[in-house]
Short mmCIF file of C-alpha atoms and ligand atoms in Angstrom, two decimals:
data_model
loop_
_atom_site.label_atom_id
_atom_site.label_comp_id
_atom_site.label_asym_id
_atom_site.label_seq_id
_atom_site.Cartn_x
_atom_site.Cartn_y
_atom_site.Cartn_z
CA UNK A 1 -77.87 82.00 57.01
CA UNK A 2 -78.24 78.78 53.87
CA UNK A 3 -76.36 79.05 50.87
CA UNK A 4 -77.56 77.77 47.69
CA UNK A 5 -76.22 75.43 45.03
CA UNK A 6 -78.82 75.85 42.13
CA UNK A 7 -78.80 74.51 38.61
CA UNK A 8 -81.12 75.61 35.49
CA UNK A 9 -81.17 74.25 32.35
CA UNK A 10 -84.95 74.40 30.99
CA UNK A 11 -84.40 75.85 27.75
CA UNK A 12 -81.14 76.81 26.19
CA UNK A 13 -78.97 78.07 28.84
CA UNK A 14 -77.52 75.75 31.57
CA UNK A 15 -76.03 78.30 34.86
CA UNK A 16 -74.96 76.81 37.72
CA UNK A 17 -75.07 80.03 40.88
CA UNK A 18 -74.86 79.60 44.55
CA UNK A 19 -76.05 81.71 46.23
CA UNK A 20 -76.05 83.12 50.39
CA UNK A 21 -79.56 83.81 51.60
CA UNK A 22 -80.96 84.39 48.60
CA UNK A 23 -79.52 87.54 47.48
CA UNK A 24 -75.39 87.68 47.92
CA UNK A 25 -74.18 85.60 44.50
CA UNK A 26 -71.12 84.21 45.64
CA UNK A 27 -70.52 83.00 41.91
CA UNK A 28 -72.49 82.28 38.81
CA UNK A 29 -71.80 80.94 34.94
CA UNK A 30 -73.84 80.64 32.46
CA UNK A 31 -72.85 79.13 29.06
CA UNK A 32 -75.81 80.01 26.48
CA UNK A 33 -75.86 77.68 23.64
CA UNK A 34 -76.95 80.25 20.72
CA UNK A 35 -73.77 79.60 18.92
CA UNK A 36 -75.70 75.90 18.49
CA UNK A 37 -78.80 77.34 17.63
CA UNK A 38 -77.90 80.11 15.66
CA UNK A 39 -78.20 78.20 12.71
CA UNK A 40 -81.27 77.07 12.74
CA UNK A 41 -82.85 79.63 13.64
CA UNK A 42 -84.68 78.89 17.49
CA UNK A 43 -83.45 76.30 19.64
CA UNK A 44 -83.67 72.07 19.10
CA UNK A 45 -85.07 70.88 22.24
CA UNK A 46 -82.31 67.35 21.62
CA UNK A 47 -78.96 68.97 20.67
CA UNK A 48 -79.76 71.62 24.67
CA UNK A 49 -81.08 68.84 26.24
CA UNK A 50 -77.14 67.03 24.83
CA UNK A 51 -75.59 70.13 25.26
CA UNK A 52 -76.13 70.68 29.14
CA UNK A 53 -75.11 67.10 30.01
CA UNK A 54 -71.92 68.15 27.60
CA UNK A 55 -71.02 71.13 29.90
CA UNK A 56 -73.40 70.94 32.99
CA UNK A 57 -70.72 69.26 35.86
CA UNK A 58 -67.20 71.59 34.30
CA UNK A 59 -69.11 74.54 34.98
CA UNK A 60 -70.57 72.52 38.57
CA UNK A 61 -66.70 72.58 39.59
CA UNK A 62 -65.92 75.84 38.34
CA UNK A 63 -68.44 77.30 40.32
CA UNK A 64 -67.82 75.88 43.31
CA UNK A 65 -63.47 76.81 43.10
CA UNK A 66 -64.60 80.47 41.95
CA UNK A 67 -66.64 80.06 45.30
CA UNK A 68 -63.77 78.63 47.72
CA UNK A 69 -65.92 75.60 47.92
CA UNK A 70 -64.72 73.12 45.71
CA UNK A 71 -66.13 69.62 47.53
CA UNK A 72 -69.52 71.81 48.13
CA UNK A 73 -68.52 72.49 52.02
CA UNK A 74 -70.57 75.33 53.34
CA UNK A 75 -73.72 74.41 50.45
CA UNK A 76 -76.56 73.86 52.32
CA UNK A 77 -79.44 73.55 49.61
CA UNK A 78 -79.24 71.78 46.46
CA UNK A 79 -81.57 74.02 43.85
CA UNK A 80 -82.68 73.33 40.54
CA UNK A 81 -85.36 73.96 37.86
CA UNK A 82 -88.37 71.66 37.58
CA UNK A 83 -90.52 73.16 35.30
CA UNK A 84 -91.97 74.66 33.16
CA UNK A 85 -88.91 74.26 30.04
CA UNK A 86 -88.29 71.50 27.65
CA UNK A 87 -88.73 68.14 29.19
CA UNK A 88 -84.18 66.82 28.28
CA UNK A 89 -83.61 69.93 29.63
CA UNK A 90 -85.20 69.87 32.75
CA UNK A 91 -83.83 66.03 32.69
CA UNK A 92 -80.36 66.62 32.53
CA UNK A 93 -80.35 69.60 35.51
CA UNK A 94 -82.64 68.20 37.68
CA UNK A 95 -81.52 64.64 37.09
CA UNK A 96 -77.59 65.86 37.93
CA UNK A 97 -78.87 67.87 41.14
CA UNK A 98 -80.64 65.27 42.52
CA UNK A 99 -77.78 62.31 42.64
CA UNK A 100 -74.69 66.24 44.07
CA UNK A 101 -77.82 66.04 46.68
CA UNK A 102 -78.47 62.64 47.65
CA UNK A 103 -74.15 62.27 47.72
CA UNK A 104 -73.89 65.53 49.81
CA UNK A 105 -76.67 64.74 51.51
CA UNK A 106 -78.55 68.05 51.44
CA UNK A 107 -82.17 68.65 50.81
CA UNK A 108 -82.97 69.74 46.38
CA UNK A 109 -85.36 71.92 46.57
CA UNK A 110 -87.64 71.61 42.42
CA UNK A 111 -88.04 75.28 42.16
CA UNK A 112 -90.12 76.72 39.13
CA UNK A 113 -88.49 78.83 36.50
CA UNK A 114 -91.43 81.76 36.88
CA UNK A 115 -90.99 82.13 40.21
CA UNK A 116 -87.12 82.24 39.68
CA UNK A 117 -87.49 85.01 37.75
CA UNK A 118 -89.74 86.89 40.17
CA UNK A 119 -87.12 85.84 42.89
CA UNK A 120 -84.60 87.87 40.46
CA UNK A 121 -85.80 91.21 41.66
CA UNK A 122 -83.64 90.18 44.73
CA UNK A 123 -80.33 90.23 43.13
CA UNK A 124 -80.40 93.93 42.57
CA UNK A 125 -79.51 96.30 44.98
CA UNK A 126 -82.66 97.66 46.05
CA UNK A 127 -85.04 95.22 45.70
CA UNK A 128 -89.22 95.56 46.40
CA UNK A 129 -90.75 94.63 49.58
CA UNK A 130 -94.89 92.32 49.35
CA UNK A 131 -97.30 92.62 47.49
CA UNK A 132 -96.03 93.32 43.88
CA UNK A 133 -97.35 93.91 40.21
CA UNK A 134 -95.37 91.70 38.41
CA UNK A 135 -94.45 91.88 34.31
CA UNK A 136 -92.85 88.92 33.05
CA UNK A 137 -91.15 88.80 30.08
CA UNK A 138 -89.77 86.23 28.64
CA UNK A 139 -88.88 84.05 25.42
CA UNK A 140 -91.84 81.81 26.63
CA UNK A 141 -94.19 83.48 28.73
CA UNK A 142 -95.97 86.61 29.30
CA UNK A 143 -97.56 87.65 32.08
CA UNK A 144 -98.75 89.85 35.05
CA UNK A 145 -99.21 88.46 38.52
CA UNK A 146 -100.13 90.06 41.57
CA UNK A 147 -97.82 89.15 44.46
CA UNK A 148 -99.38 89.26 48.14
CA UNK A 149 -96.96 87.52 49.97
CA UNK A 150 -93.87 84.85 49.02
CA UNK A 151 -95.22 82.24 47.01
CA UNK A 152 -98.71 83.32 46.48
CA UNK A 153 -99.95 84.42 43.53
CA UNK A 154 -102.87 85.02 41.02
CA UNK A 155 -102.33 85.28 37.28
CA UNK A 156 -104.13 88.31 36.15
CA UNK A 157 -102.95 88.26 32.25
CA UNK A 158 -101.39 86.27 29.98
CA UNK A 159 -99.87 86.68 26.52
CA UNK A 160 -102.65 84.16 24.27
CA UNK A 161 -101.03 82.76 21.60
CA UNK A 162 -96.92 83.79 21.57
CA UNK A 163 -95.57 85.48 24.18
CA UNK A 164 -93.87 89.03 23.64
CA UNK A 165 -90.00 87.44 23.75
CA UNK A 166 -90.55 84.88 21.06
CA UNK A 167 -92.91 88.00 19.20
CA UNK A 168 -88.92 89.64 18.74
CA UNK A 169 -87.67 86.00 17.85
CA UNK A 170 -90.00 85.85 15.14
CA UNK A 171 -89.39 88.94 13.55
CA UNK A 172 -85.53 88.85 13.94
CA UNK A 173 -86.24 86.11 11.98
CA UNK A 174 -88.20 87.85 9.67
CA UNK A 175 -85.84 90.31 9.53
CA UNK A 176 -83.14 88.05 8.46
CA UNK A 177 -81.99 89.93 12.42
CA UNK A 178 -79.67 86.52 14.56
CA UNK A 179 -80.82 84.66 16.83
CA UNK A 180 -81.49 85.85 19.86
CA UNK A 181 -84.78 88.23 17.76
CA UNK A 182 -84.44 90.39 21.55
CA UNK A 183 -80.70 91.82 21.57
CA UNK A 184 -81.02 91.59 17.68
CA UNK A 185 -84.20 94.13 18.24
CA UNK A 186 -82.98 96.70 19.65
CA UNK A 187 -79.77 97.05 17.20
CA UNK A 188 -81.63 97.64 14.60
CA UNK A 189 -84.61 100.08 16.36
CA UNK A 190 -81.11 102.24 17.60
CA UNK A 191 -80.97 103.13 14.15
CA UNK A 192 -84.88 103.12 12.84
CA UNK A 193 -87.58 105.82 13.61
CA UNK A 194 -90.13 103.87 15.76
CA UNK A 195 -92.67 105.70 13.91
CA UNK A 196 -92.06 104.24 10.08
CA UNK A 197 -95.01 102.21 10.73
CA UNK A 198 -98.14 102.49 12.45
CA UNK A 199 -98.26 98.40 14.17
CA UNK A 200 -100.99 97.47 15.29
CA UNK A 201 -101.53 97.01 19.44
CA UNK A 202 -103.46 94.37 20.07
CA UNK A 203 -106.45 94.55 22.44
CA UNK A 204 -105.61 97.99 23.83
CA UNK A 205 -109.24 97.40 24.69
CA UNK A 206 -110.68 94.33 24.93
CA UNK A 207 -109.59 91.25 26.46
CA UNK A 208 -108.89 91.76 29.62
CA UNK A 209 -105.44 91.39 31.47
CA UNK A 210 -104.70 88.90 28.43
CA UNK A 211 -102.07 89.64 25.91
CA UNK A 212 -102.06 88.86 21.42
CA UNK A 213 -98.50 88.62 19.75
CA UNK A 214 -98.65 86.99 16.63
CA UNK A 215 -100.93 89.56 15.37
CA UNK A 216 -98.24 92.23 15.26
CA UNK A 217 -95.82 89.46 13.75
CA UNK A 218 -98.54 89.16 10.68
CA UNK A 219 -98.65 92.49 10.58
CA UNK A 220 -94.43 92.75 10.77
CA UNK A 221 -94.94 89.74 7.64
CA UNK A 222 -97.59 91.11 5.13
CA UNK A 223 -95.41 94.52 5.53
CA UNK A 224 -92.25 93.18 4.46
CA UNK A 225 -94.27 91.42 1.89
CA UNK A 226 -95.78 94.14 0.34
CA UNK A 227 -92.59 95.97 0.42
CA UNK A 228 -91.20 93.65 -1.64
CA UNK A 229 -88.03 93.75 0.25
CA UNK A 230 -86.97 97.19 -0.03
CA UNK A 231 -88.00 97.81 3.26
CA UNK A 232 -86.08 99.58 5.23
CA UNK A 233 -84.50 97.09 8.62
CA UNK A 234 -84.09 99.63 10.96
CA UNK A 235 -86.98 101.22 10.76
CA UNK A 236 -89.02 98.25 10.79
CA UNK A 237 -87.56 96.32 13.93
CA UNK A 238 -88.34 100.19 15.61
CA UNK A 239 -92.00 100.42 14.67
CA UNK A 240 -92.27 96.28 15.67
CA UNK A 241 -90.22 97.35 18.69
CA UNK A 242 -92.37 100.54 19.76
CA UNK A 243 -95.44 98.40 18.71
CA UNK A 244 -94.96 95.46 21.49
CA UNK A 245 -93.48 97.38 24.40
CA UNK A 246 -96.34 100.32 24.35
CA UNK A 247 -98.66 97.08 24.08
CA UNK A 248 -96.99 95.94 27.38
CA UNK A 249 -97.35 99.19 29.29
CA UNK A 250 -100.74 99.13 28.13
CA UNK A 251 -102.18 96.14 29.61
CA UNK A 252 -99.44 97.42 32.79
CA UNK A 253 -100.90 100.85 33.26
CA UNK A 254 -104.57 98.81 32.87
CA UNK A 255 -103.24 96.04 36.51
CA UNK A 256 -102.49 98.65 38.32
CA UNK A 257 -105.51 100.71 38.26
CA UNK A 258 -107.68 97.35 38.23
CA UNK A 259 -105.68 96.11 41.49
CA UNK A 260 -103.80 99.34 43.33
CA UNK A 261 -100.97 97.85 42.87
CA UNK A 262 -97.97 100.35 45.29
CA UNK A 263 -95.03 99.06 43.31
CA UNK A 264 -93.64 96.43 40.10
CA UNK A 265 -91.20 93.81 39.04
CA UNK A 266 -90.26 93.41 35.90
CA UNK A 267 -88.43 90.22 34.21
CA UNK A 268 -87.47 87.30 32.38
CA UNK A 269 -85.52 88.15 29.33
CA UNK A 270 -87.50 90.70 27.36
CA UNK A 271 -86.31 92.96 30.50
CA UNK A 272 -83.26 93.75 29.05
CA UNK A 273 -84.87 95.62 27.21
CA UNK A 274 -84.02 98.97 27.49
CA UNK A 275 -86.77 100.86 26.26
CA UNK A 276 -88.63 98.53 28.07
CA UNK A 277 -87.19 99.47 31.47
CA UNK A 278 -87.30 103.22 30.56
CA UNK A 279 -90.78 103.61 29.48
CA UNK A 280 -91.92 101.44 32.50
CA UNK A 281 -89.25 103.44 35.35
CA UNK A 282 -90.60 106.34 33.66
CA UNK A 283 -93.97 106.84 32.89
CA UNK A 284 -95.72 104.38 35.28
CA UNK A 285 -95.63 106.83 38.86
CA UNK A 286 -95.23 103.08 41.17
CA UNK A 287 -91.29 102.21 41.62
CA UNK A 288 -90.70 99.99 39.20
CA UNK A 289 -87.83 97.24 39.83
CA UNK A 290 -86.29 95.58 37.63
CA UNK A 291 -83.44 92.56 37.72
CA UNK A 292 -79.21 93.01 37.18
CA UNK A 293 -78.84 92.98 33.38
CA UNK A 294 -77.26 89.27 33.69
CA UNK A 295 -80.03 88.59 35.68
CA UNK A 296 -83.10 88.66 33.64
CA UNK A 297 -81.68 85.71 31.12
CA UNK A 298 -82.53 82.37 32.29
CA UNK A 299 -79.40 82.00 34.92
CA UNK A 300 -79.20 79.53 37.80
CA UNK A 301 -78.86 82.83 40.99
CA UNK A 302 -82.47 83.83 40.40
CA UNK A 303 -83.47 80.04 41.21
CA UNK A 304 -81.22 79.28 43.46
CA UNK A 305 -82.90 82.67 45.79
CA UNK A 306 -86.27 82.39 44.53
CA UNK A 307 -85.41 77.84 46.42
CA UNK A 308 -84.31 80.34 49.04
CA UNK A 309 -87.46 82.01 49.85
CA UNK A 310 -88.97 79.07 49.84
CA UNK A 311 -87.03 77.42 52.82
CA UNK A 312 -86.91 80.35 54.55
CA UNK A 313 -91.37 79.82 54.72
CA UNK A 314 -91.28 76.75 54.63
CA UNK A 315 -93.20 76.02 50.98
CA UNK A 316 -90.38 73.56 49.37
CA UNK A 317 -92.46 71.47 46.84
CA UNK A 318 -91.96 68.56 47.48
CA UNK A 319 -88.62 67.08 46.70
CA UNK A 320 -89.96 64.18 45.13
CA UNK A 321 -92.27 66.50 42.65
CA UNK A 322 -91.70 64.88 38.95
CA UNK A 323 -89.83 68.20 36.09
CA UNK A 324 -92.71 69.79 34.32
CA UNK A 325 -92.74 70.04 30.93
CA UNK A 326 -96.04 72.71 31.32
CA UNK A 327 -95.62 72.82 34.92
CA UNK A 328 -98.32 75.71 36.22
CA UNK A 329 -96.83 78.64 38.62
CA UNK A 330 -99.90 78.37 40.62
O1 KG4 B 401 -86.56 84.47 29.85
P1 KG4 B 401 -85.39 83.75 29.25
O2 KG4 B 401 -84.19 83.59 28.67
O3 KG4 B 401 -85.80 82.72 28.63
C1 KG4 B 401 -87.52 82.78 28.51
O4 KG4 B 401 -87.77 81.38 29.99
O5 KG4 B 401 -87.44 82.33 27.67
O6 KG4 B 401 -85.68 84.77 27.83
C2 KG4 B 401 -86.26 84.50 26.37
C3 KG4 B 401 -86.45 85.61 26.27
C4 KG4 B 401 -86.10 85.04 23.89
O7 KG4 B 401 -87.35 85.08 23.33
C5 KG4 B 401 -84.71 86.91 24.15
O8 KG4 B 401 -85.94 87.61 22.36
C6 KG4 B 401 -85.87 88.52 24.74
O9 KG4 B 401 -86.20 87.25 25.99
N1 KG4 B 401 -85.10 89.07 25.52
C7 KG4 B 401 -85.20 90.14 24.06
C8 KG4 B 401 -83.78 90.93 25.07
N2 KG4 B 401 -83.00 90.00 25.92
C9 KG4 B 401 -83.61 88.65 25.80
N3 KG4 B 401 -85.95 90.86 24.35
C10 KG4 B 401 -85.85 92.07 23.80
N4 KG4 B 401 -85.36 92.88 24.18
C11 KG4 B 401 -84.02 92.28 24.82
N5 KG4 B 401 -82.87 93.19 25.50
ZN1 ZN B 402 -86.91 82.26 31.52
#
């Protein structure tokens, strides 16, 4: 039995959670900074770290009280996202968690953000067994990862430019839809025709399992410029979403053929996208595991789940691992 208190502050969400045995969420809070960053159309790093500092202490109190452990009784270990992410933001969570671990004399488990996303699927009722293929789709990452055993990863493909979530955010800005772009585009698409515009499916035949999303964004930009303000926003959003999701399906299918994967997991903020979930679950012919919606976007419960597995496997990263903005998973 292990109970992990975890912190996630890599970007614009302050997450604190307590999870038992890497599967059972006892308490979880996420304070989103969306409203603070919205007027800038994206995350402002300096503001993000200040905002984490402002709320992390109260959120921790709340989570401990929600869990019925107001003084940290019953906590076995403390984890925090160590990278990748915004350096100033990472430092807030890591320093806070380290100080608490020192004060309570508990082990500190530095945890990789993408590993957290991977382990978010274990917070669902139906969790996968290893090995599996993972499609990680977020604001910073678009990756196909072969996961042969816990903490044994091979990156099969990655984006050469923009991440898929980043392209949702940038296209939303072009369409004057609110930040973050993913949910806005999904909502606008509901009233649009996905076949209205034939946007490119980049690197369909080439590039191995790598992705490219900057051309798609540029195609949307040119379409809007040509339409001189007369484009139907819902149609553009729906056609963009169709193309973005199509590329994920094409490359995932290729990865399954290449690896013979028996099961797929999909994780990261874009895994909340309804069209993507439906298509992956309906078209691939292998079981597809997704995290509950609440654990797709950044949260600390997924960090606790990954840390729990590291403890269980005796594979925790060194306690003095420094925060790393560009930390690699392998
Ligand atoms: O995993 P996440 O919370 O943060 C990173 O690690 O980057 O992912 C955030 C990304 C944003 O780009 C956001 O627009 C996207 O996930 N996103 C979505 C949806 N919900 C969030 N993209 C498409 N459809 C959604 N429903
Ligand atoms: Zn993330």
